[in-house]
Short mmCIF file of C-alpha atoms and ligand atoms in Angstrom, two decimals:
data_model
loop_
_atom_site.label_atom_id
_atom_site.label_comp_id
_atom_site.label_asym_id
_atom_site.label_seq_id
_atom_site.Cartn_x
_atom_site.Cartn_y
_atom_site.Cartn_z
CA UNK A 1 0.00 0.00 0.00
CA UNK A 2 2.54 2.68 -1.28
CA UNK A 3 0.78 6.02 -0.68
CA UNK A 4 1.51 8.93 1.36
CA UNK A 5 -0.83 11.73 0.96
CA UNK A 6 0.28 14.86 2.35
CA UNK A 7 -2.19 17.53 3.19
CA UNK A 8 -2.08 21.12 3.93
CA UNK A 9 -4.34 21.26 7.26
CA UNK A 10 -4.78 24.96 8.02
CA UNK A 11 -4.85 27.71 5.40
CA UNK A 12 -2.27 27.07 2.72
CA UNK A 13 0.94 27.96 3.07
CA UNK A 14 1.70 25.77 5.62
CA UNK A 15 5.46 25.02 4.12
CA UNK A 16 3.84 21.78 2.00
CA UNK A 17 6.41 22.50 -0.85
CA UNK A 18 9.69 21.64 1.70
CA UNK A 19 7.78 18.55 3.42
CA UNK A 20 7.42 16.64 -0.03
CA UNK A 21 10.55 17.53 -1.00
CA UNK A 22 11.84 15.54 1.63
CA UNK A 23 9.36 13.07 1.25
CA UNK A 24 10.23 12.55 -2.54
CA UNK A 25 13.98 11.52 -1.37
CA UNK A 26 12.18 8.12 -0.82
CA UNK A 27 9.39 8.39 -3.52
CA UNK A 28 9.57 7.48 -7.22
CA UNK A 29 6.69 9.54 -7.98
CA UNK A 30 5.21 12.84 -7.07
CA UNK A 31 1.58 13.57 -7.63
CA UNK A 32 -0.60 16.51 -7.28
CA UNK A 33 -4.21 16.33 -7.25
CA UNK A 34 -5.76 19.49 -7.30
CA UNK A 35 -5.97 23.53 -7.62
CA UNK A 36 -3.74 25.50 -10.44
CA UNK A 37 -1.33 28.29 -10.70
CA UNK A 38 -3.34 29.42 -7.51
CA UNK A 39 -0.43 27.60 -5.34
CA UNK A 40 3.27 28.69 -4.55
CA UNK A 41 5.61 25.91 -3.34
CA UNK A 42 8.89 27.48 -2.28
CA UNK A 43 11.52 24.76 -1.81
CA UNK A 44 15.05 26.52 -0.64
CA UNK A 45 18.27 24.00 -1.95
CA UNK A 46 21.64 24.42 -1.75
CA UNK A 47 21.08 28.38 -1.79
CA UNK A 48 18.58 28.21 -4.42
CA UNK A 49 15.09 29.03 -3.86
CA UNK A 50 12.74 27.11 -6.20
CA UNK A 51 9.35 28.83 -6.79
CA UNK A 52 6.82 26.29 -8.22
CA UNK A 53 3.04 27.13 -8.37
CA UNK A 54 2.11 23.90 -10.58
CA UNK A 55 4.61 21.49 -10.81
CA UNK A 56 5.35 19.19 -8.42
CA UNK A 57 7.88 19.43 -5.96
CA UNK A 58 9.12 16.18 -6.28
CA UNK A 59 10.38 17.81 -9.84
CA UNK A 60 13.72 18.86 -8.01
CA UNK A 61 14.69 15.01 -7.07
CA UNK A 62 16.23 13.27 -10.18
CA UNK A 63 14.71 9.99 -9.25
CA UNK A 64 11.20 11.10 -9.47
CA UNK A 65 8.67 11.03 -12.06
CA UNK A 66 5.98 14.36 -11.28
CA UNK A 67 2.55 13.98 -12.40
CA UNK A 68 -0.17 16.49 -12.28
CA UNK A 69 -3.58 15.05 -11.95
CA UNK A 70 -7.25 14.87 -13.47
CA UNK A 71 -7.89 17.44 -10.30
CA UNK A 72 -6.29 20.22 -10.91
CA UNK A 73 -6.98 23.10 -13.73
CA UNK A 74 -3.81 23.73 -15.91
CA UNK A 75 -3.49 27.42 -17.56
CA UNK A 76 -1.10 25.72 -19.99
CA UNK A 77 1.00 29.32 -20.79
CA UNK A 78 2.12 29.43 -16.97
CA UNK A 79 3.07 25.84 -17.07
CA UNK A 80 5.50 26.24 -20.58
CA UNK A 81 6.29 29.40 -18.55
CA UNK A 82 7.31 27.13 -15.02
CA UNK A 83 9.13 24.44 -17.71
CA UNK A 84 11.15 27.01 -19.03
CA UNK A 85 12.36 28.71 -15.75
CA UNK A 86 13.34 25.11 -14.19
CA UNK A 87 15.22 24.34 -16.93
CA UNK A 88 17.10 27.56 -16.55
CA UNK A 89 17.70 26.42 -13.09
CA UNK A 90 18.65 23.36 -14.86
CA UNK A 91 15.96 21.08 -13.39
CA UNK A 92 15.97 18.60 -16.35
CA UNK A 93 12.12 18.36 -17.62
CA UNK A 94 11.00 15.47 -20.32
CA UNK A 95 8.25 13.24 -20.91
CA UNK A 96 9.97 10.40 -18.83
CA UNK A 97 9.78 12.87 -15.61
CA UNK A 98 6.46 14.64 -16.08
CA UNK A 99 3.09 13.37 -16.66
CA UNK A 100 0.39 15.33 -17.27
CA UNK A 101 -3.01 13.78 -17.11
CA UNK A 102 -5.60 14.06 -20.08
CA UNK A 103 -8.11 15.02 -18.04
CA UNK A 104 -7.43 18.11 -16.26
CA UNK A 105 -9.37 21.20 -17.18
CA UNK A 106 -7.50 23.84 -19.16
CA UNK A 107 -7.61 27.74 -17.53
CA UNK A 108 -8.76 29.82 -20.78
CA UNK A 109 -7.61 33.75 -20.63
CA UNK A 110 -11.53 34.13 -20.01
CA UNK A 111 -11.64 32.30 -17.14
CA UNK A 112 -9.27 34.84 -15.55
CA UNK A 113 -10.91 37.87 -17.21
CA UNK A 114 -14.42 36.56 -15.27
CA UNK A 115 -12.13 35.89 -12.07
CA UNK A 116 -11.55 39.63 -11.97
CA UNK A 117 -14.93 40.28 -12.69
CA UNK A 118 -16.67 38.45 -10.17
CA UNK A 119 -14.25 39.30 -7.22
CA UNK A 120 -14.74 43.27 -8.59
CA UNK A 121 -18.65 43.05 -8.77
CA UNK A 122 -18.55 40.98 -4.77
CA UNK A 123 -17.20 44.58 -3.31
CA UNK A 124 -16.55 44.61 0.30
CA UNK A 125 -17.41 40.81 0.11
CA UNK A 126 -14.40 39.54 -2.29
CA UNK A 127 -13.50 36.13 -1.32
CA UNK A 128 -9.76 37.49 -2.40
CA UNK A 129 -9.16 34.65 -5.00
CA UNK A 130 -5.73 34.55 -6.34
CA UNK A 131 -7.25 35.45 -9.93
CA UNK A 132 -5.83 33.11 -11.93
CA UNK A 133 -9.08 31.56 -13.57
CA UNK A 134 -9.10 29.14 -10.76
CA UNK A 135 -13.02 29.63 -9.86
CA UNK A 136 -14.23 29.74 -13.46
CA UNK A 137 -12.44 27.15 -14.53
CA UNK A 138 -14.05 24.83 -11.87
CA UNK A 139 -17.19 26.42 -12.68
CA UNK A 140 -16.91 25.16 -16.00
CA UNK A 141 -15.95 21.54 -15.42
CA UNK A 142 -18.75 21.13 -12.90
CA UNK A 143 -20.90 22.48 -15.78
CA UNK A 144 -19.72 19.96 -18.33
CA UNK A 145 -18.79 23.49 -20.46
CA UNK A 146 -14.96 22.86 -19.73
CA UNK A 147 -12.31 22.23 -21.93
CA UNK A 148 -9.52 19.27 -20.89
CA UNK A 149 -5.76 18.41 -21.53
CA UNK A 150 -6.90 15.65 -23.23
CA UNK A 151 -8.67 17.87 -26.29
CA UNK A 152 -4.49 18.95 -27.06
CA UNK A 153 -4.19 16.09 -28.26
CA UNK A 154 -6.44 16.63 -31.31
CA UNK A 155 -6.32 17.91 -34.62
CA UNK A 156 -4.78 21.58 -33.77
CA UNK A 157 -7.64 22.69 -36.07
CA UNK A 158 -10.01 20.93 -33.89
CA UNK A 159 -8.68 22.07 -30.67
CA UNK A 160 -8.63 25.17 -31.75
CA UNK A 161 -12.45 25.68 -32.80
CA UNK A 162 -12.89 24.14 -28.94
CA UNK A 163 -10.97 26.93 -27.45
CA UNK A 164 -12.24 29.88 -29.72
CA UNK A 165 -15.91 28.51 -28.62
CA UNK A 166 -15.47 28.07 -25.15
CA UNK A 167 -13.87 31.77 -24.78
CA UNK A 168 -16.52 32.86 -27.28
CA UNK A 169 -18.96 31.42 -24.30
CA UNK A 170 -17.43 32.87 -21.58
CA UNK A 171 -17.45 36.43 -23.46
CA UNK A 172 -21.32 36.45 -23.14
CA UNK A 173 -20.77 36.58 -19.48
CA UNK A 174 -18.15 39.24 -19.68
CA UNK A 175 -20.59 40.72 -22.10
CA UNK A 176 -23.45 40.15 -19.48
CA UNK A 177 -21.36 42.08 -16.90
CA UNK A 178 -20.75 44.78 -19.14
CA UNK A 179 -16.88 44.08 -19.71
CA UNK A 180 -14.95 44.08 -22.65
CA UNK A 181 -15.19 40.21 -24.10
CA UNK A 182 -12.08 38.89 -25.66
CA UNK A 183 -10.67 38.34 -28.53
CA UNK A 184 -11.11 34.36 -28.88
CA UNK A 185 -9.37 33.57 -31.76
CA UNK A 186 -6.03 35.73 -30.50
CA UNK A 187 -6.44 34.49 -27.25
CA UNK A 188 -6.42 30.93 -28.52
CA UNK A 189 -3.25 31.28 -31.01
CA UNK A 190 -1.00 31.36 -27.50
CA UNK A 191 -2.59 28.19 -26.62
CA UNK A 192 -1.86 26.18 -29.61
CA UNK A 193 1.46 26.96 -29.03
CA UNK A 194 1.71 25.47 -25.90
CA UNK A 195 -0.59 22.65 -26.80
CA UNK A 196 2.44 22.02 -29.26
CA UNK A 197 4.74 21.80 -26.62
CA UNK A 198 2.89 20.11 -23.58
CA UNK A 199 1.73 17.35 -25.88
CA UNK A 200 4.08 14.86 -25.64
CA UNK A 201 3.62 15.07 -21.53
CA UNK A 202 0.06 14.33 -21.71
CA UNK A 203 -1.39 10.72 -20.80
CA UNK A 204 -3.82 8.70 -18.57
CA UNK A 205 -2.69 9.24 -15.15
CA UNK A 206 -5.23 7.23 -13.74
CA UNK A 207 -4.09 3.91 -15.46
CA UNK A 208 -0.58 5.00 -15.37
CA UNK A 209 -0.22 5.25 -11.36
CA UNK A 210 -2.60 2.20 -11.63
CA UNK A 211 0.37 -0.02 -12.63
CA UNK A 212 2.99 1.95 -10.80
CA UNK A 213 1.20 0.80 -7.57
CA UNK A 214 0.80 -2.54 -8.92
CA UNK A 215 4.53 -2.96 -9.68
CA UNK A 216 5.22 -1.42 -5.95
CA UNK A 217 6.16 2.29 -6.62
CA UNK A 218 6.25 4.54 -3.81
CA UNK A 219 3.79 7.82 -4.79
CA UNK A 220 3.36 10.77 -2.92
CA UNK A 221 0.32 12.91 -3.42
CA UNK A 222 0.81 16.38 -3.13
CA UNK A 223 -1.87 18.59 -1.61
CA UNK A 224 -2.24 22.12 -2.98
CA UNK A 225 -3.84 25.01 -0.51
CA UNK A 226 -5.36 23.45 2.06
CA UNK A 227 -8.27 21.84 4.63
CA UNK A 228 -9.79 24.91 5.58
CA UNK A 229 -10.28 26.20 2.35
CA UNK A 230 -11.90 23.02 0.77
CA UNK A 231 -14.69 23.63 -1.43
CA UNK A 232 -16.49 21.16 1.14
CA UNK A 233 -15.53 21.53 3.88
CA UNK A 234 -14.21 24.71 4.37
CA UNK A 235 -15.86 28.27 5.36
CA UNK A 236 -17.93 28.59 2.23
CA UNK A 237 -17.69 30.80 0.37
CA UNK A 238 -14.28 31.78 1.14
CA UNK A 239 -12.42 28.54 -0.11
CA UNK A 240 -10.73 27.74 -3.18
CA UNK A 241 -12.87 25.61 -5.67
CA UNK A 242 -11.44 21.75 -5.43
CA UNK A 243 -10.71 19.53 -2.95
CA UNK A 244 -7.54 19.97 -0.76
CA UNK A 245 -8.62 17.22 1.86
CA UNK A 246 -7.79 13.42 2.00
CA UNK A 247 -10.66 12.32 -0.17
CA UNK A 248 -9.60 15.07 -3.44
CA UNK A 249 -6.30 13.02 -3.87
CA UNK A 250 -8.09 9.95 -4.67
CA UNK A 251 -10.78 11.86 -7.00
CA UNK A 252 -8.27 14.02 -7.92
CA UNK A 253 -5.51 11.52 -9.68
CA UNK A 254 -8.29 8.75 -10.22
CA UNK A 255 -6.43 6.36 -7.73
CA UNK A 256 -8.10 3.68 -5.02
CA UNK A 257 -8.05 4.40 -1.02
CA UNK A 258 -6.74 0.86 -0.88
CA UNK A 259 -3.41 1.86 -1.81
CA UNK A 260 -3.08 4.30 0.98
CA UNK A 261 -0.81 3.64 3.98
CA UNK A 262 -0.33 7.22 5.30
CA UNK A 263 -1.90 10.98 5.30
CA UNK A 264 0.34 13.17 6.68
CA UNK A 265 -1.14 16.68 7.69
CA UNK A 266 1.41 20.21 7.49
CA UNK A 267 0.82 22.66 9.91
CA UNK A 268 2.31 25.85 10.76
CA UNK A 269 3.18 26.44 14.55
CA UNK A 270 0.81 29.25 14.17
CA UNK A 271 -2.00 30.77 11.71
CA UNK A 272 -2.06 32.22 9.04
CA UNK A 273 -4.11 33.14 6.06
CA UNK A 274 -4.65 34.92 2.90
CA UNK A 275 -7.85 36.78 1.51
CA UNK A 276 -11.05 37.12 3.10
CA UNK A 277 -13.43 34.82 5.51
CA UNK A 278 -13.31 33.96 9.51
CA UNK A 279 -10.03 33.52 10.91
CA UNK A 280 -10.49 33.20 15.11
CA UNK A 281 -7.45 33.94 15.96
CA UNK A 282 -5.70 36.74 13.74
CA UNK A 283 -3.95 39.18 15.43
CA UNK A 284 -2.57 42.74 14.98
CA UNK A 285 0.08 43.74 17.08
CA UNK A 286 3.30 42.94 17.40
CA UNK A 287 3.12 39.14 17.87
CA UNK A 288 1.56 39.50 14.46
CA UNK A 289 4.43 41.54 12.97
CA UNK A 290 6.99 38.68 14.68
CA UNK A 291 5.04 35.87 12.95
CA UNK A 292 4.89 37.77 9.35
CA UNK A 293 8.62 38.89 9.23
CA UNK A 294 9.57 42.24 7.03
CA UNK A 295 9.33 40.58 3.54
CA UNK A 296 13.27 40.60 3.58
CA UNK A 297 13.26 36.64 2.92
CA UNK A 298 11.25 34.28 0.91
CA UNK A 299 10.19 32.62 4.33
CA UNK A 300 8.42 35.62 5.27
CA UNK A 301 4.39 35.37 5.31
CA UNK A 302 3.67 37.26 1.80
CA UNK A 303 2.17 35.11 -0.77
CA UNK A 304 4.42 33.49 -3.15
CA UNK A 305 1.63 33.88 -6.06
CA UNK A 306 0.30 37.13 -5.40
CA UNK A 307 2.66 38.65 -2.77
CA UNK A 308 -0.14 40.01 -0.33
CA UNK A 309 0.84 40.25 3.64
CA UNK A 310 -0.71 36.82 5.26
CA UNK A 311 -3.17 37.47 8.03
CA UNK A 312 -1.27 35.97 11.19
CA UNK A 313 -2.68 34.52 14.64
CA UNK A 314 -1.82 31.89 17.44
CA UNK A 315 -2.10 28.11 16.72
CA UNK A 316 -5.70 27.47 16.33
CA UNK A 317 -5.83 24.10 17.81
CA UNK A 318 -9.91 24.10 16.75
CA UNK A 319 -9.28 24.38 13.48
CA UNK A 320 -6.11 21.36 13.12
CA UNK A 321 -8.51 18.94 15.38
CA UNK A 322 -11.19 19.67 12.46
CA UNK A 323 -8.58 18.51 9.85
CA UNK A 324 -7.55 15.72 11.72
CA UNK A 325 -11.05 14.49 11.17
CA UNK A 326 -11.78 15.83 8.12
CA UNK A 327 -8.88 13.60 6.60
CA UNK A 328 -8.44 11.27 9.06
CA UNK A 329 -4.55 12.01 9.62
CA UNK A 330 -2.38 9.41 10.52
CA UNK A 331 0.49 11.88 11.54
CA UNK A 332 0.79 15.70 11.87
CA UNK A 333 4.01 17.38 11.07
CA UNK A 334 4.61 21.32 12.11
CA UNK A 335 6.42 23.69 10.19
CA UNK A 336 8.10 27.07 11.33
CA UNK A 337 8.69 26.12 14.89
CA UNK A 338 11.85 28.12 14.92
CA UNK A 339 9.29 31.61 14.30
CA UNK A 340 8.08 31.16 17.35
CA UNK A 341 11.55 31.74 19.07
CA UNK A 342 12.00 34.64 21.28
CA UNK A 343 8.52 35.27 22.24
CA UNK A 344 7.72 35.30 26.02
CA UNK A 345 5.05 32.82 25.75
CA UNK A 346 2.50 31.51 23.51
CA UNK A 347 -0.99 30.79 23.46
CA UNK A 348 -2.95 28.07 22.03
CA UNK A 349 -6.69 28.28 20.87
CA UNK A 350 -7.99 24.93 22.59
CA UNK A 351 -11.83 25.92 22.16
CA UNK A 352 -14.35 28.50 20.90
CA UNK A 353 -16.54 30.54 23.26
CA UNK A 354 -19.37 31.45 21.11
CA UNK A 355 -22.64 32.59 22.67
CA UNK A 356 -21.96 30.90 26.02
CA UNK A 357 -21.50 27.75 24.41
CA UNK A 358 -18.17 26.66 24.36
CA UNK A 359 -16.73 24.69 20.93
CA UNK A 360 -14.62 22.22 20.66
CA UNK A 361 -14.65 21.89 16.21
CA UNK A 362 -15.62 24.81 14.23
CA UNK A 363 -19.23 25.87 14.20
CA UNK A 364 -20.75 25.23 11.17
CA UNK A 365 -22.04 28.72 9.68
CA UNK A 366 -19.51 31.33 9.43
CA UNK A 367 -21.95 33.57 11.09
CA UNK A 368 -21.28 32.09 14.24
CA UNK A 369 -17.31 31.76 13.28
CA UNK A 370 -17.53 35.47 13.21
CA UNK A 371 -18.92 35.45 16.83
CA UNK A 372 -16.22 32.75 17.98
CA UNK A 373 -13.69 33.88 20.62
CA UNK A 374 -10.82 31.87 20.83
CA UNK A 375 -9.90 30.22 24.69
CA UNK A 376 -6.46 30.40 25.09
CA UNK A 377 -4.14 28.22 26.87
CA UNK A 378 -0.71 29.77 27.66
CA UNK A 379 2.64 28.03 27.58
CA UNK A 380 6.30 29.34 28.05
CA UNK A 381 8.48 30.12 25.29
CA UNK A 382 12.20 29.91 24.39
CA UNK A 383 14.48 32.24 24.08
CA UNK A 384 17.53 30.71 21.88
CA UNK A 385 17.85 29.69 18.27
CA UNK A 386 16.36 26.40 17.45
CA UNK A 387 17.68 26.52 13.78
CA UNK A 388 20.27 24.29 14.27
CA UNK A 389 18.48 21.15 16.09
CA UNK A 390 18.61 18.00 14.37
CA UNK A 391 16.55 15.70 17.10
CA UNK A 392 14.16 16.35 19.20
CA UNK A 393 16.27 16.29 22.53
CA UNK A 394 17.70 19.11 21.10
CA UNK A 395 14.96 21.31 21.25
CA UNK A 396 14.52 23.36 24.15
CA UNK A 397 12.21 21.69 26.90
CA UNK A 398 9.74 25.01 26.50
CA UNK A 399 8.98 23.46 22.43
CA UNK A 400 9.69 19.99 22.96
CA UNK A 401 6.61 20.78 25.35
CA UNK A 402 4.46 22.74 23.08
CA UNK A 403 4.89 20.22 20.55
CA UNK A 404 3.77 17.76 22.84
CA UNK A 405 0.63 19.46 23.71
CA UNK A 406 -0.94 20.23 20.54
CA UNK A 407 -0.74 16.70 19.64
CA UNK A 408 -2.13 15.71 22.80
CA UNK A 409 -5.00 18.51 22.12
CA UNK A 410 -5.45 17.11 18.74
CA UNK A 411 -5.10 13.50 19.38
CA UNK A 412 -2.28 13.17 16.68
CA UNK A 413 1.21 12.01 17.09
CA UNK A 414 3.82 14.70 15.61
CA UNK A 415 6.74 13.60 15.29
CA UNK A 416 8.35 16.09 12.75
CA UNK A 417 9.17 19.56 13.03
CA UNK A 418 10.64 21.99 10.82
CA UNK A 419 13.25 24.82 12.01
CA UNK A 420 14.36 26.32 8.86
CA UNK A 421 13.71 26.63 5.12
CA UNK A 422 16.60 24.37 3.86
CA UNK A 423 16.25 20.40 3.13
CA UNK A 424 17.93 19.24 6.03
CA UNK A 425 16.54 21.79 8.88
CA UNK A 426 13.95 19.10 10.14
CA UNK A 427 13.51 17.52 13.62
CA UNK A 428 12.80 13.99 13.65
CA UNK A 429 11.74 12.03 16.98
CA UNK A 430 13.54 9.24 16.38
CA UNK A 431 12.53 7.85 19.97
CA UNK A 432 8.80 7.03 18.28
P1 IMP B 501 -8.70 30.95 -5.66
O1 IMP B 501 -8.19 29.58 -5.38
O2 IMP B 501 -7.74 31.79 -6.45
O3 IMP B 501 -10.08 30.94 -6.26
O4 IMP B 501 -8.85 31.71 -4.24
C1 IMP B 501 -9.83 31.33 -3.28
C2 IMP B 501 -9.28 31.51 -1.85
O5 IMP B 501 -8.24 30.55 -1.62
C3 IMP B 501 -8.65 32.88 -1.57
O6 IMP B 501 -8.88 33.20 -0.20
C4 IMP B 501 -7.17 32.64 -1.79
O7 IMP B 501 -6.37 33.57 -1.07
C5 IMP B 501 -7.05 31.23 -1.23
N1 IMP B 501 -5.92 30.49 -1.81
C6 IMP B 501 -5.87 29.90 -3.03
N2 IMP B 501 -4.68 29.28 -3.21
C7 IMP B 501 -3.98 29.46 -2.08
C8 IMP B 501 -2.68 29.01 -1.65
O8 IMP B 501 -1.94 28.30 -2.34
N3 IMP B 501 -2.32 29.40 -0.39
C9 IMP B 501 -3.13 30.14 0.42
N4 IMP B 501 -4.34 30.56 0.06
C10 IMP B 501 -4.77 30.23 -1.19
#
């Protein structure tokens, strides 16, 4: 049963991209299931900092094959765009170490012309989408209207007729809005160029991981945002479109739960989040500043897509419990511990208080998540530098107990920590 899904179980950004690189030193293939150019993986290597929003991470290991699944919506001129810089970087990229699925939706320029549109005509209630098509595009495939990888593999004549018509679609509801519609058959010319180039990559995924598993390949499944911005169960409307959790990876790369052996949830040591909808514990003052950095290093909390300040808080313990559930974790591994450094103590949201009733998962309108005041449980902190522990015995007794006390308030074992951006800055309890 070779799978390891890993799972982003806050917000996003919770430092995925670093946790399957490591993970892909073991794997032979890297999979990602869901969302588009919406994402930014940052992987830091040997002084390099590797930016990927839809290739896999498990690109950077030589030994693995990256596939991007049925799940996810592919705007194929930032992809030839991400090829292109890797190689640069001189990542080697060829059909023999990327797979693309035939059945992902393609992002069309209108889907990101009516991803502007809708978040301008929502006001004061944006949802504070990454507008990159991702909404739209969904929007499409759920409506049968979509157009996949799969049709680049046609006739370019025929491919392009599908492309011109589904813009052509799309510009009614520009139209509709009162925006300037697009001009399809420009718009499409880009994409035939790239269809020209991503052809050779695309295949069945579903068949093709099929008898990877069956011949014993290791696969990783790489989650993209997160749990608590699911289209499901997340705070609706403020999610992403697809399916982050547990359950998206197997619709999302047309794979069996059979195969599974391991989800592994990434956490922050704190909160954060970008764009708009509840978020119980966000804080402005200083301990908010401390968790956000200047924007000096790539580690900082600004998005790696759209460079926006992240909206910072203490560890909401509420919300990881939920995504323990939600994808039934099997492990829990925290990221950033070495942020937390050098503040006087720090607080932990065990429970809600909302109305007088006290909460231990979220509540399930946001209405009342609006209401929701967080109950804090204070620990010590540490004062020294925790960037250069290697095991846990290292760690100062103050984290070695915090760490210890989230998993015993989320009912999770966590044995891995991270204290640093680079590949080897991880804490492993090798006493478990
Ligand atoms: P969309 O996915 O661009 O439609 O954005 C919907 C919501 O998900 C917005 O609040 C975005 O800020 C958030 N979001 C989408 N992708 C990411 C991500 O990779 N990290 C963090 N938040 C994200």
């Amino acid at each position: 049963m070779p799978i390891t899904i890993l799972i982003g179980a806050q917000w996003g950004d919770e430092g995925k991209g670093r946790v399957v690189d490591w993970l892909a030193a073991s794997a032979d293939i890297v999979a990602r299931y869901a969302g588009g150019d919406n994402a930014g993986h940052t992987v830091a290597l040997d002084g390099e900092v590797y930016k990927l929003h839809l290739i896999p991470s498990g690109i950077l290991h030589s030994n693995v094959v990256s596939v991007m699944g049925n799940g996810m919506v592919i705007n194929p001129i930032s992809l030839v765009r991400e090829i292109d810089a890797l190689r640069k970087l001189g990542v080697q990229i060829t059909p023999d170490r990327l797979v693309i699925s035939s059945r992902a939706h393609i992002i069309t320029p209108a889907h990101i012309a009516l991803d502007r549109a809708r978040e301008s005509a929502l006001g004061e209630s944006k949802i504070g989408t990454t507008l990159r098509g991702i909404g739209p595009a969904y929007l499409d495939k759920t409506g049968r209207a979509g157009i996949r990888t799969g049709d680049m593999l046609l006739d370019v004549e025929e491919f392009a007729e599908r492309l011109v018509a589904a813009i052509e679609s799309s510009n009614e509801d520009l139209y509709a809005q009162g925006l300037e519609s697009l001009d399809a058959r420009e718009a499409a010319q880009n994409y035939l160029d790239a269809a020209d180039f991503l052809r050779p990559y695309i295949r069945d995924v579903s068949i093709y991981l099929y008898e990877a598993l069956k011949a014993g390949k290791k696969v990783v499944c790489e989650g993209a945002q997160g749990t608590l911005l699911d289209i499901d169960h997340g705070s609706y409307p403020f999610v992403t479109s697809s399916s982050p959790t547990a359950g998206g990876a197997l619709t999302g790369l047309g794979v069996g739960p059979l195969f599974v052996e391991r989800v592994l949830g990434v956490a922050k040591a704190f909160s954060t989040r970008v764009g708009g909808g509840p978020m119980p514990t966000e804080l402005d003052g200083p301990v908010a500043g401390h968790f956000r950095g200047s924007g000096a290093n790539f580690w900082d909390e600004f998005g790696t897509t759209t460079g926006r300040p992240r909206r910072c808080g203490w560890l909401d313990v509420v919300m990881l419990r939920y995504a323990v559930g939600v994808n039934g974790l099997s492990e829990l591994m925290l990221t950033k511990m070495d942020i937390l450094s050098g503040l006087d103590e720090l607080k932990l949201a065990t429970a809600y208080e909302i109305d007088g009733e006290r909460f231990e998962y979220p509540p399930v309108t946001n209405a009342q998540l609006e209401r929701a005041r967080p109950i804090y449980e204070t620990l010590p902190g540490w004062g020294v530098d925790i960037n250069s522990c290697r095991h846990f015995s290292d760690l100062p007794a103050a984290a070695r107990n915090y760490i210890r006390r989230v998993a015993e308030l989320c009912d999770v074992p966590i044995d891995i920590v991270s204290v640093g951006p680079e590949r080897d800055q991880l804490v492993i309890n090798h006493a478990q």
